[in-house]
Structures are given as structure tokens and as C-alpha cells.
mmCIF file of C-alpha atoms and ligand atoms in Angstrom:
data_model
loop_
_atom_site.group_PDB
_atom_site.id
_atom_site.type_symbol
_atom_site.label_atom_id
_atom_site.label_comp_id
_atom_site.label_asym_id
_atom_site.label_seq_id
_atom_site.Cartn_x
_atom_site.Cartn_y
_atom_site.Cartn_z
ATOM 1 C CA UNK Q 1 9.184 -3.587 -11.495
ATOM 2 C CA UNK Q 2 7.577 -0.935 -9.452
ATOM 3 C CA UNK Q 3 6.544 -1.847 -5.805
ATOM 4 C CA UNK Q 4 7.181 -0.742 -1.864
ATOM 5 C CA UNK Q 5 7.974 -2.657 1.065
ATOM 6 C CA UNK Q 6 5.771 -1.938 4.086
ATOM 7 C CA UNK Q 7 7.565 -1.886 7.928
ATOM 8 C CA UNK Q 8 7.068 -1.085 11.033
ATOM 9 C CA UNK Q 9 8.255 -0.234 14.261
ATOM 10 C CA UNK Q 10 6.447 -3.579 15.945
ATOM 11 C CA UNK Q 11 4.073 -5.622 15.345
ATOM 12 C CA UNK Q 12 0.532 -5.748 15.461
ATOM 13 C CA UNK Q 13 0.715 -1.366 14.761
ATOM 14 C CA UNK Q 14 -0.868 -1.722 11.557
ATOM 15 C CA UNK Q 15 1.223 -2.865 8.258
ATOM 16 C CA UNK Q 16 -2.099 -5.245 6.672
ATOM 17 C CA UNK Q 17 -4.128 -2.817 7.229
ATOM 18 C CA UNK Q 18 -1.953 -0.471 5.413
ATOM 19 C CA UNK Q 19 -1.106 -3.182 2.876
ATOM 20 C CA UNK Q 20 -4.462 -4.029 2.252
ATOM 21 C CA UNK Q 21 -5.757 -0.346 1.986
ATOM 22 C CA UNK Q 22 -3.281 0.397 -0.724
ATOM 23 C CA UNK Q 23 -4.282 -2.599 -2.637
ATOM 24 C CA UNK Q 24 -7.980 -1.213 -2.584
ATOM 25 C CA UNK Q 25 -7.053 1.937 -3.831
ATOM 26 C CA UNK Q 26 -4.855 1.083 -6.490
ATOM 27 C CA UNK Q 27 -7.090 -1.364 -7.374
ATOM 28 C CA UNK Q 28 -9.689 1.426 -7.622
ATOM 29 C CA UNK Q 29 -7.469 4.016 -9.740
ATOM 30 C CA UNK Q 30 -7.127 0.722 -11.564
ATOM 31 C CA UNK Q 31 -3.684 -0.185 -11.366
ATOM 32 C CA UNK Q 32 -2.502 -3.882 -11.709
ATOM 33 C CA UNK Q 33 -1.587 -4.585 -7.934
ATOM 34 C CA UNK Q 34 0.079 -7.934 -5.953
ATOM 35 C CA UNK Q 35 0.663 -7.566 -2.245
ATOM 36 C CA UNK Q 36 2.982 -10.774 -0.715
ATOM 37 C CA UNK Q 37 3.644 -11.317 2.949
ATOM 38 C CA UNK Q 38 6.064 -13.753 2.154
ATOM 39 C CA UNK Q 39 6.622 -15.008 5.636
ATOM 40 C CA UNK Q 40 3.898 -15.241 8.313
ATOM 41 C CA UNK Q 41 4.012 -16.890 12.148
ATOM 42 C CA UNK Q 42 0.886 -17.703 14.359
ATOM 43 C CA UNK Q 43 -0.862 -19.476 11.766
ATOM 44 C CA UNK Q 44 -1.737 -23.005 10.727
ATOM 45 C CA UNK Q 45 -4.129 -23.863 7.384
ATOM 46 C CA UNK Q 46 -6.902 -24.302 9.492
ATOM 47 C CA UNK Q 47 -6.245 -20.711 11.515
ATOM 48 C CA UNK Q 48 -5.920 -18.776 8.066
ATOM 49 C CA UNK Q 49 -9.275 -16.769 8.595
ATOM 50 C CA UNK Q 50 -9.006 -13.622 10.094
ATOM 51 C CA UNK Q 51 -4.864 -13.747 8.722
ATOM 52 C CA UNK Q 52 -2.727 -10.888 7.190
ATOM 53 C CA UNK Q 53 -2.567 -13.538 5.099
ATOM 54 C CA UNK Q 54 -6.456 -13.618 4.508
ATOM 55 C CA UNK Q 55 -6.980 -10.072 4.663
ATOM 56 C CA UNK Q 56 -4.352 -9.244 1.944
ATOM 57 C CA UNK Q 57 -6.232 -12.019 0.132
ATOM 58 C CA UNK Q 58 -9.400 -10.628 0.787
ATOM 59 C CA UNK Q 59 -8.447 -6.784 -0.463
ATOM 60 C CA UNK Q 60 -6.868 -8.744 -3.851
ATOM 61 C CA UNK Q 61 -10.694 -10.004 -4.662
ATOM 62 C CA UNK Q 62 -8.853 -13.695 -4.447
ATOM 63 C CA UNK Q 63 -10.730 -16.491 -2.703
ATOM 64 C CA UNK Q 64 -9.505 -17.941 0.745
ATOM 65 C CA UNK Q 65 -8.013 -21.408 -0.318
ATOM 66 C CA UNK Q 66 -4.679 -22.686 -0.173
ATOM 67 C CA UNK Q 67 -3.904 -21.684 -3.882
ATOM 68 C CA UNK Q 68 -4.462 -17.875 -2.964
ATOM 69 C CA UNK Q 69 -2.277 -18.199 0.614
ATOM 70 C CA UNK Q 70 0.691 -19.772 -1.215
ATOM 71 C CA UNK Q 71 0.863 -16.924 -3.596
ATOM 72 C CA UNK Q 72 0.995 -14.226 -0.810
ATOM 73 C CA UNK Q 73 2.693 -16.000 2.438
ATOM 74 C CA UNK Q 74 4.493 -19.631 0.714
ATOM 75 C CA UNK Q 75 6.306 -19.537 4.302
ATOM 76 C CA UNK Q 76 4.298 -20.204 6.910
ATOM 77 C CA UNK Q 77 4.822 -21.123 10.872
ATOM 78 C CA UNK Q 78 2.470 -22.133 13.550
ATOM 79 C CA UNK Q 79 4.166 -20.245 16.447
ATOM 80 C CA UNK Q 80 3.606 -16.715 17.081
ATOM 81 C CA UNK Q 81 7.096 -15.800 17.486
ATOM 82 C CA UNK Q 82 9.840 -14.210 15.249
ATOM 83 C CA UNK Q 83 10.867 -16.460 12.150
ATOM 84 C CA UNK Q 84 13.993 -17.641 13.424
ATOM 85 C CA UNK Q 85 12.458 -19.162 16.462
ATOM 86 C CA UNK Q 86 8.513 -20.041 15.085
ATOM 87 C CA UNK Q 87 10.688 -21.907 12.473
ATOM 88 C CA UNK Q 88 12.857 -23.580 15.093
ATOM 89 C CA UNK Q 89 10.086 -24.588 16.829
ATOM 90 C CA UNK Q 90 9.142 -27.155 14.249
ATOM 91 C CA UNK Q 91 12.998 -27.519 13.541
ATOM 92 C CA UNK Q 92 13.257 -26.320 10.052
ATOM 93 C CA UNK Q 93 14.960 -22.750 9.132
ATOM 94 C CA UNK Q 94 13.561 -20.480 7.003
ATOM 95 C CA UNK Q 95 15.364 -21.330 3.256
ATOM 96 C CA UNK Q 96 16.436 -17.120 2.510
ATOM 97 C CA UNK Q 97 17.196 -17.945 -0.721
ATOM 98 C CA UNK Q 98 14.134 -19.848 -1.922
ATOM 99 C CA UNK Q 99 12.574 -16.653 0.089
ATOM 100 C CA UNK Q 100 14.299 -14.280 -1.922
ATOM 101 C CA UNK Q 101 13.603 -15.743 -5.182
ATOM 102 C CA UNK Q 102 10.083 -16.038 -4.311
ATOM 103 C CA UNK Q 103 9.924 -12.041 -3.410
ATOM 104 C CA UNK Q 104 11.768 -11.548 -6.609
ATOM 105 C CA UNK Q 105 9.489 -13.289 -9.202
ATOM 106 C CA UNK Q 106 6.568 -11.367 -7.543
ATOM 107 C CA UNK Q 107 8.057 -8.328 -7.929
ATOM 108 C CA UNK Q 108 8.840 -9.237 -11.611
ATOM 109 C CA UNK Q 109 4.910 -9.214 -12.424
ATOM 110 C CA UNK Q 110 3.167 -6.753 -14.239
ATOM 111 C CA UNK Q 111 2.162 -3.890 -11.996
ATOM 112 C CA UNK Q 112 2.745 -2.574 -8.631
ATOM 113 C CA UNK Q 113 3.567 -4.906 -6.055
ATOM 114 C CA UNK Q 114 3.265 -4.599 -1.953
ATOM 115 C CA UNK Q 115 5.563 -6.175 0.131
ATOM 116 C CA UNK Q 116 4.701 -6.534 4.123
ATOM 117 C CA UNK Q 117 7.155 -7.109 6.338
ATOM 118 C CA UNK Q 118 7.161 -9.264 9.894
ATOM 119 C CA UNK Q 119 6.777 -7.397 12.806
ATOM 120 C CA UNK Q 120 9.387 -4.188 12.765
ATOM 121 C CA UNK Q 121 12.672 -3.957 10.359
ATOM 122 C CA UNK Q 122 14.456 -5.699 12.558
ATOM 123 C CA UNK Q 123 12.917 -9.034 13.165
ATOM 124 C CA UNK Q 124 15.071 -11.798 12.677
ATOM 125 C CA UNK Q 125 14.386 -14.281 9.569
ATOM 126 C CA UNK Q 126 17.405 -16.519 9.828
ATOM 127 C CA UNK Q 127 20.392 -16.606 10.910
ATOM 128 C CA UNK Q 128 22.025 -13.050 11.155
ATOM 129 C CA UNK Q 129 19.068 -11.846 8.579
ATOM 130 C CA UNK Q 130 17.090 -9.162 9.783
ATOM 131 C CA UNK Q 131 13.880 -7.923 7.708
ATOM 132 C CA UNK Q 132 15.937 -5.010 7.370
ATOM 133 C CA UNK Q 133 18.825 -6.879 5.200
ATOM 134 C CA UNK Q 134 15.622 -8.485 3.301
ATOM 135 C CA UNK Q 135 14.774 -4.511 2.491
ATOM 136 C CA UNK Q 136 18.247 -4.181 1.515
ATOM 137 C CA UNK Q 137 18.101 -7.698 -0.940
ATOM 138 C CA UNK Q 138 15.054 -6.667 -2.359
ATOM 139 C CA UNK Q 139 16.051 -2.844 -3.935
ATOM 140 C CA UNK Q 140 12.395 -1.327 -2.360
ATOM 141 C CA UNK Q 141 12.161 1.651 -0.697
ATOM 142 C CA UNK Q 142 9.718 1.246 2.235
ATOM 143 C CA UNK Q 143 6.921 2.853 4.038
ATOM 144 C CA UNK Q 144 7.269 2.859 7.495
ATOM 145 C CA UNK Q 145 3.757 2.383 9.680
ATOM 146 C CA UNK Q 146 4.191 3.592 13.424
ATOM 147 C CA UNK Q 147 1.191 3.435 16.015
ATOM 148 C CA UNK Q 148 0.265 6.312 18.167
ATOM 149 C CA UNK Q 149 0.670 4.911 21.648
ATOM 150 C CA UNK Q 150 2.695 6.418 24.343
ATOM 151 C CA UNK Q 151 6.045 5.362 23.564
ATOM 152 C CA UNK Q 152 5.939 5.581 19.565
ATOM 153 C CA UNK Q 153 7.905 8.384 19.245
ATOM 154 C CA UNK Q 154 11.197 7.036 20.221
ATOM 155 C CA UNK Q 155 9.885 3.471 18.672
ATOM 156 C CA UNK Q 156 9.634 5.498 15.256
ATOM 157 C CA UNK Q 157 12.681 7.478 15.198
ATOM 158 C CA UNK Q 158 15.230 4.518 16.751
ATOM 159 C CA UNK Q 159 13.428 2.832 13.981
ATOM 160 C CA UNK Q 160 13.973 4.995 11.334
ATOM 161 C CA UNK Q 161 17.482 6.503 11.918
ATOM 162 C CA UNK Q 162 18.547 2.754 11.850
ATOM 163 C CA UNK Q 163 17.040 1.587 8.489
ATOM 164 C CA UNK Q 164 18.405 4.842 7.172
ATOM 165 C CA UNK Q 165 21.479 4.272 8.580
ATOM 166 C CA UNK Q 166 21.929 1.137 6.839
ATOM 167 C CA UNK Q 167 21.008 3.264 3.516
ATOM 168 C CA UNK Q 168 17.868 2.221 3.646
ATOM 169 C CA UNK Q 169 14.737 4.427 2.142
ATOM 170 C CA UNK Q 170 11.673 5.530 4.036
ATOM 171 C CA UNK Q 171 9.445 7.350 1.621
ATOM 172 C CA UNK Q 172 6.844 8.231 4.197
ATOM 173 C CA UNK Q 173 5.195 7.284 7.192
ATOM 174 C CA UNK Q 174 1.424 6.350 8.264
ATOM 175 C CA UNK Q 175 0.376 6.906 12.004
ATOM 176 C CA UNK Q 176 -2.351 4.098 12.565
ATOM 177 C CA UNK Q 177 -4.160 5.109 15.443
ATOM 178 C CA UNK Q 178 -3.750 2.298 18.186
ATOM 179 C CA UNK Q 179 -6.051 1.426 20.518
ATOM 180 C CA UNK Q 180 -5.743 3.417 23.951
ATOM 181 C CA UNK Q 181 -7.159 4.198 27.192
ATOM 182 C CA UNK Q 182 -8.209 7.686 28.617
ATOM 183 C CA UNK Q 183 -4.469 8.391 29.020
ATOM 184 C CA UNK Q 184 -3.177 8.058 25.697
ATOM 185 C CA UNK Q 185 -1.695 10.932 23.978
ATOM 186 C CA UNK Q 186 -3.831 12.692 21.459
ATOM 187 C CA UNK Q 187 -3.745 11.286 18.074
ATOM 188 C CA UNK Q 188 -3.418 14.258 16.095
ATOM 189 C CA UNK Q 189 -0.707 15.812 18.556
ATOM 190 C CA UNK Q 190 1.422 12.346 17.958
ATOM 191 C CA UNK Q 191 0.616 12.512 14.207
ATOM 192 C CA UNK Q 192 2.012 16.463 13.741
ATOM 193 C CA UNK Q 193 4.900 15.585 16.118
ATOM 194 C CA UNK Q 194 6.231 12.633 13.855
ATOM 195 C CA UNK Q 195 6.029 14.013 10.720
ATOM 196 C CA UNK Q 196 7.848 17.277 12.176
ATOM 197 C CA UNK Q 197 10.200 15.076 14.327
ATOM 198 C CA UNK Q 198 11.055 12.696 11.229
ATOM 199 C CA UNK Q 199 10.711 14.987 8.167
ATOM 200 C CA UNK Q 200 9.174 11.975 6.198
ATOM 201 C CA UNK Q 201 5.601 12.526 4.499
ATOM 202 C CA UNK Q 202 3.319 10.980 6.738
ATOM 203 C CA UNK Q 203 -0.952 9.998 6.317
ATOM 204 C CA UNK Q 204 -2.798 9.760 9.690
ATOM 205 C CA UNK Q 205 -4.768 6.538 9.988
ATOM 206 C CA UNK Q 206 -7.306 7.159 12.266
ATOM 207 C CA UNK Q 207 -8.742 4.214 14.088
ATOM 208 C CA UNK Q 208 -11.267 2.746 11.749
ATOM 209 C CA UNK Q 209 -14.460 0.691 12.624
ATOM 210 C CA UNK Q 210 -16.706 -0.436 9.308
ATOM 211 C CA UNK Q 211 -15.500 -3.708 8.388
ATOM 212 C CA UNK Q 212 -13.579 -4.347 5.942
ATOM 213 C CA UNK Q 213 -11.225 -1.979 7.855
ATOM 214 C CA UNK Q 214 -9.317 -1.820 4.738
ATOM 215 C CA UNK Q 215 -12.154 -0.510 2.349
ATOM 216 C CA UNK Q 216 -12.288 2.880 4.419
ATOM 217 C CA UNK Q 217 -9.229 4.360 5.165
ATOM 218 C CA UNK Q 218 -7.692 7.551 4.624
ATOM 219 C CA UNK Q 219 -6.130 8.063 0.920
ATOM 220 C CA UNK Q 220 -2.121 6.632 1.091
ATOM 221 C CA UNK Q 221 -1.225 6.132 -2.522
ATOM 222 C CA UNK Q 222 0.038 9.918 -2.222
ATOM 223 C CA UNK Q 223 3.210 8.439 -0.171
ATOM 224 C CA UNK Q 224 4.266 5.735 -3.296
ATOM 225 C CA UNK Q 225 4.903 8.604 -5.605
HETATM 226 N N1 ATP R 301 -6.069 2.589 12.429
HETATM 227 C C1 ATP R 301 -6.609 1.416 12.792
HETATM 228 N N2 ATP R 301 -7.959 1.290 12.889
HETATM 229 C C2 ATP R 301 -8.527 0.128 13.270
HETATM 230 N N3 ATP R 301 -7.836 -1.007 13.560
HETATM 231 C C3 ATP R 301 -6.487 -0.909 13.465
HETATM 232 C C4 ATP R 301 -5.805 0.282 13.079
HETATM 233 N N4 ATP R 301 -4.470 0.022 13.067
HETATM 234 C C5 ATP R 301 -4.328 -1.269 13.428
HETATM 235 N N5 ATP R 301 -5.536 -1.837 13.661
HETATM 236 C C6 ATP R 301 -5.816 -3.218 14.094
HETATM 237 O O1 ATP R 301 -4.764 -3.635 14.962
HETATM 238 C C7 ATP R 301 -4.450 -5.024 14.700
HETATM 239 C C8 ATP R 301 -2.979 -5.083 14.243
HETATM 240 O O2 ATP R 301 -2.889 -4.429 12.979
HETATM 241 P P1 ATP R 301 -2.139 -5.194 11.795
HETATM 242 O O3 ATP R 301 -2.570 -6.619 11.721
HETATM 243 O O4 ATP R 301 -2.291 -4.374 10.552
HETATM 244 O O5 ATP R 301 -0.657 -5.122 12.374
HETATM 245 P P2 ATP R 301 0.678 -5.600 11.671
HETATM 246 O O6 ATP R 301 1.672 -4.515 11.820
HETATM 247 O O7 ATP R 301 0.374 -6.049 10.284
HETATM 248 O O8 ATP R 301 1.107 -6.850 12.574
HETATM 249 P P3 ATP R 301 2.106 -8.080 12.206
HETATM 250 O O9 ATP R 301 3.443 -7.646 12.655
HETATM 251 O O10 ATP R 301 1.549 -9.234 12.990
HETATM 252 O O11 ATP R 301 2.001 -8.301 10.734
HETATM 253 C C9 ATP R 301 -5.410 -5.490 13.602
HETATM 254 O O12 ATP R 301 -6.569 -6.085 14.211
HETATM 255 C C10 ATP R 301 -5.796 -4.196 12.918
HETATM 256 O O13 ATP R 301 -7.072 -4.263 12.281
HETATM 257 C C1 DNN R 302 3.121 -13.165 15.518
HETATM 258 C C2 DNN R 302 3.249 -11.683 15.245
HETATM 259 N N1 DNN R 302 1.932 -11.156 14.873
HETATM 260 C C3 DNN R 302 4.243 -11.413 14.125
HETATM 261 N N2 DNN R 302 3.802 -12.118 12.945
HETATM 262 C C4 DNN R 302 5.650 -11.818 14.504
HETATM 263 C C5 DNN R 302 6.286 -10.733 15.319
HETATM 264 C C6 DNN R 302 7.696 -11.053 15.728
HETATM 265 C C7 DNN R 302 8.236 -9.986 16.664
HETATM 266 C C8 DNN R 302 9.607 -10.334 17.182
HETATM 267 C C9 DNN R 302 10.173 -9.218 18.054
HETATM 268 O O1 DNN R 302 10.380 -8.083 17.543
HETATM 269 O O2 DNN R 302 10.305 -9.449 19.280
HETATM 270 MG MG1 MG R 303 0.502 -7.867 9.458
#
């Protein structure tokens, strides 16, 4: 059972992207490789293009149907929201054991096996549950994807010093380059002060353009060793 969990300190800062780029590398050093998002919001089976859900799909070489979605994301809400309340808004609760087991048995397959989170580590699931005490259930150390806007810094470190805090491990970082007007702080500045500032191995991810995104990023299987 070899695999990683991939986190954040938000959402939308780049964790498919990651997810998906390490499946297309492993992939190419031809390593057996499943990637799970086991719970997604903001989608409906008719809204499933364009998904983490899809993309993940996508980088796996599996086709977009139903079959391929329910083996990466079985828990699925419409509402754009945090678990707890995207699964109160159609009055069900998210069922953390079924959950679990589900992350378990993919982690049992043969190979190396990517786990994306929801949002940052400490989204709510259900309940008390944070993704953070999902980290915890599941054993995986995790790689923790910051953006470079102005404001990341603290995001990363508050972020950091409270997964590892709750003995959680961060085996490296990537810096995906957000998107930013004239007065965002320089990328490469952000990238050297993180990685100086948190002591964790860390891959830039410059902001890429060719599509699929995934297919041309920076090398970041050095950070699951
Ligand atoms: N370095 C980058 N280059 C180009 N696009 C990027 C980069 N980083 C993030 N993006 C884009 O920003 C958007 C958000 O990224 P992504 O979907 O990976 O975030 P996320 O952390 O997985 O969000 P969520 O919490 O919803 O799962 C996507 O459209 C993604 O392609
Ligand atoms: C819909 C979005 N892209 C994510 N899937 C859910 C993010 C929940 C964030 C909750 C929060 O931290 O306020
Ligand atoms: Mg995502």
C-alpha cells in the first residue's frame, strides 16, 4: 500500500492539477497509479465535464462515464459548499465510514495511489470530521499545494503548523502559481520564501497554459520519495 494524500491551504489553489500531473508521470516512469477524490461538491452527472473528477479521470486514460466517476469521487454533491453543508443541502450526511472503507480498498490496490483532498485540511466532512482527521484515518503522509497570491504565506504556514501539530506529515510542498494582477508578489520570491520559511521540499508550479494543464508541468514525483 504505497500512496500520498494531496491538501491544501484552500481551494481552487491547485490540488487536481497536482493530482493529475503526478498520475501522468508515474504513469510515464510506468508505475501502476489510482488517484480518488473520494468526495466532490459543485457537481451534478450532467456537470461532470470540466470536474476534478473528470480531469483525474482524464490523466488515468479512463473514459468519462459514470463507471469511471464512481471509482474516483462515489460521493458526490450538487452544492458548491463544504461537505457538511453541500450534503445538508439535499438532507443526507456524508456516511464516514462507508467513506473510509471506500478510501481504504483503493489504497489496498496494486500500485501507488493519490488521494485529493476537499478544499484545505480543514474542511469539514461530517460532523466534527475535518479532512485533516480523514489524513489521520487514512495512515498517508500528504503533500501540501499552496498558491502564490498575496496572503499565502501565512495561509501555508497556519496550515502546516496545524496538520503537523496534530502529528500529521507534510512531505513537501508545490507552489502553483495563481492567477494575479500587476500587484502580485513575484512568483519565484514567494516560492524561495516558503520553502525557506517551512523547511519542507517544495516544486514550483508555474502557471501553465497548453491544455491538458496536467501533461506539462514541472517534474513532482521527486517529493513522494
Ligand atoms: N499552476 C497553474 N497553472 C495553470 N492553472 C492553474 C495552476 N494552478 C491552478 N490552476 C487552475 O486553477 C483552478 C483551480 O485549480 P484546482 O482545480 O487544481 O484547485 P483545487 O485545489 O483542486 O480545488 P478544489 O478545492 O475545488 O478541489 C483550475 O482551473 C486549475 O487549472
Ligand atoms: C466547491 C469547491 N471547489 C470545493 N470542492 C469545496 C470547498 C469547500 C471550502 C470550505 C471552506 O474552507 O470554507
Ligand atoms: Mg480539486
Amino acid at each position: 500500500m504505497q500512496g500520498m494524500f494531496i491538501s491544501s491551504t484552500g481551494t481552487e489553489i491547485g490540488k487536481t492539477l497536482v493530482t493529475a500531473s503526478l498520475v501522468a508521470q508515474l504513469r510515464q516512469q510506468g508505475q501502476q497509479v489510482t488517484a480518488i477524490k473520494p468526495v466532490i461538491s459543485g457537481v451534478t452527472d450532467q456537470t461532470m465535464a470540466g470536474s476534478d473528477t473528470a480531469i483525474l479521470a482524464d490523466a488515468l486514460g479512463l473514459p468519462q462515464i459514470a463507471e469511471s466517476w464512481d471509482k474516483i469521487s462515489p460521493f458526490r454533491y450538487r452544492a458548491p459548499l463544504a461537505p457538511t453543508m453541500a450534503a445538508a443541502a439535499e438532507g443526507k450526511t456524508l456516511d464516514y465510514d462507508a467513506f473510509l472503507a471506500f478510501c481504504r480498498s483503493a489504497l489496498a490496490a496494486d500500485g501507488f495511489t493519490l488521494v485529493e483532498g476537499v478544499g484545505g485540511s480543514f474542511v469539514p466532512l461530517v460532523g466534527d470530521k475535518l479532512v485533516a482527521d480523514w489524513i489521520a484515518d487514512m495512515g498517508l503522509a500528504s503533500i501540501l499545494v499552496a498558491g502564490s497570491y498575496l496572503g499565502t504565506i501565512s495561509h501555508t504556514l497556519a496550515t502546516l503548523e496545524a496538520m503537523q501539530a496534530r502529528g500529521l506529515s507534510v512531505a513537501g510542498l508545490v507552489v502553483s502559481e495563481s492567477l494575479g494582477g500587476e500587484d502580485s508578489p513575484d512568483f519565484e520570491e514567494t516560492v524561495l520564501a516558503l520553502a525557506g520559511l517551512t523547511g519542507l521540499k517544495t516544486v514550483a508550479l508555474p502557471r501553465l497554459t497548453k491544455q491538458p494543464l496536467w501533461a506539462s508541468a514541472p517534474d513532482l514525483t521527486s517529493l513522494l520519495v
